[in-house]
mmCIF file of C-alpha atoms in Angstrom:
data_model
loop_
_atom_site.group_PDB
_atom_site.id
_atom_site.type_symbol
_atom_site.label_atom_id
_atom_site.label_comp_id
_atom_site.label_asym_id
_atom_site.label_seq_id
_atom_site.Cartn_x
_atom_site.Cartn_y
_atom_site.Cartn_z
ATOM 1 C CA MET A 81 -17.040 89.640 -64.964
ATOM 2 C CA ALA A 82 -17.566 86.752 -63.351
ATOM 3 C CA LEU A 83 -15.421 87.610 -60.360
ATOM 4 C CA GLU A 84 -17.335 90.753 -60.123
ATOM 5 C CA MET A 85 -20.833 89.158 -59.575
ATOM 6 C CA ILE A 86 -19.164 86.781 -56.968
ATOM 7 C CA GLY A 87 -18.037 90.110 -54.989
ATOM 8 C CA GLU A 88 -21.159 91.459 -55.101
ATOM 9 C CA GLN A 89 -23.002 88.450 -53.817
ATOM 10 C CA ILE A 90 -20.272 88.090 -50.881
ATOM 11 C CA GLU A 91 -19.937 91.705 -50.107
ATOM 12 C CA GLU A 92 -23.212 91.604 -47.860
ATOM 13 C CA PRO A 93 -23.702 87.885 -46.922
ATOM 14 C CA PHE A 94 -26.253 88.322 -44.295
ATOM 15 C CA GLY A 95 -29.473 89.457 -45.785
ATOM 16 C CA THR A 96 -32.679 87.933 -47.543
ATOM 17 C CA GLU A 97 -31.386 87.255 -50.970
ATOM 18 C CA PRO A 98 -31.610 83.575 -52.133
ATOM 19 C CA ASN A 99 -27.696 82.953 -51.851
ATOM 20 C CA ASP A 100 -27.357 84.956 -48.496
ATOM 21 C CA LEU A 101 -26.442 83.066 -45.562
ATOM 22 C CA ALA A 102 -29.322 82.182 -43.015
ATOM 23 C CA LEU A 103 -28.379 83.882 -40.067
ATOM 24 C CA ASP A 104 -31.577 83.731 -37.966
ATOM 25 C CA ALA A 105 -31.478 79.939 -38.832
ATOM 26 C CA ILE A 106 -27.822 79.846 -37.559
ATOM 27 C CA CYS A 107 -28.682 81.743 -34.510
ATOM 28 C CA HIS A 108 -31.529 79.739 -33.928
ATOM 29 C CA THR A 109 -29.991 76.251 -34.106
ATOM 30 C CA ILE A 110 -26.895 77.607 -31.363
ATOM 31 C CA GLU A 111 -29.726 79.173 -29.520
ATOM 32 C CA VAL A 112 -31.602 75.450 -29.423
ATOM 33 C CA SER A 113 -28.173 73.515 -28.685
ATOM 34 C CA VAL A 114 -27.158 75.835 -25.846
ATOM 35 C CA CYS A 115 -30.546 75.541 -24.108
ATOM 36 C CA GLU A 116 -30.520 71.801 -24.271
ATOM 37 C CA MET A 117 -27.306 72.025 -22.611
ATOM 38 C CA ALA A 118 -28.385 74.129 -19.936
ATOM 39 C CA GLY A 119 -31.472 72.188 -19.454
ATOM 40 C CA VAL A 120 -34.015 75.295 -20.439
ATOM 41 C CA ALA A 121 -36.545 75.151 -22.999
ATOM 42 C CA PRO A 122 -35.790 77.249 -26.098
ATOM 43 C CA LEU A 123 -37.715 80.783 -26.037
ATOM 44 C CA GLY A 124 -38.128 81.346 -29.891
ATOM 45 C CA THR A 125 -39.623 79.451 -32.702
ATOM 46 C CA ALA A 126 -37.757 78.411 -35.561
ATOM 47 C CA PRO A 127 -37.439 80.569 -38.684
ATOM 48 C CA VAL A 128 -39.759 79.606 -41.761
ATOM 49 C CA VAL A 129 -39.169 79.492 -45.356
ATOM 50 C CA LYS A 130 -40.693 81.891 -47.423
ATOM 51 C CA ASP A 131 -40.421 81.843 -51.020
ATOM 52 C CA PHE A 132 -38.048 79.327 -51.047
ATOM 53 C CA VAL A 133 -35.372 81.392 -48.802
ATOM 54 C CA LEU A 134 -34.726 80.608 -45.395
ATOM 55 C CA THR A 135 -33.751 83.881 -43.309
#
């Protein structure tokens, strides 16, 4: 039963559930790093935490 629950959680890892990966935050971090290397200001704003979940 526990293995089935783990499988359900990792089936779609990019979402808005509390245990999902924070894809928006990961992408923003990559964007900031690339912009710093290129000497350009980052375009977007950092994602915010909503109800203790970072998207």
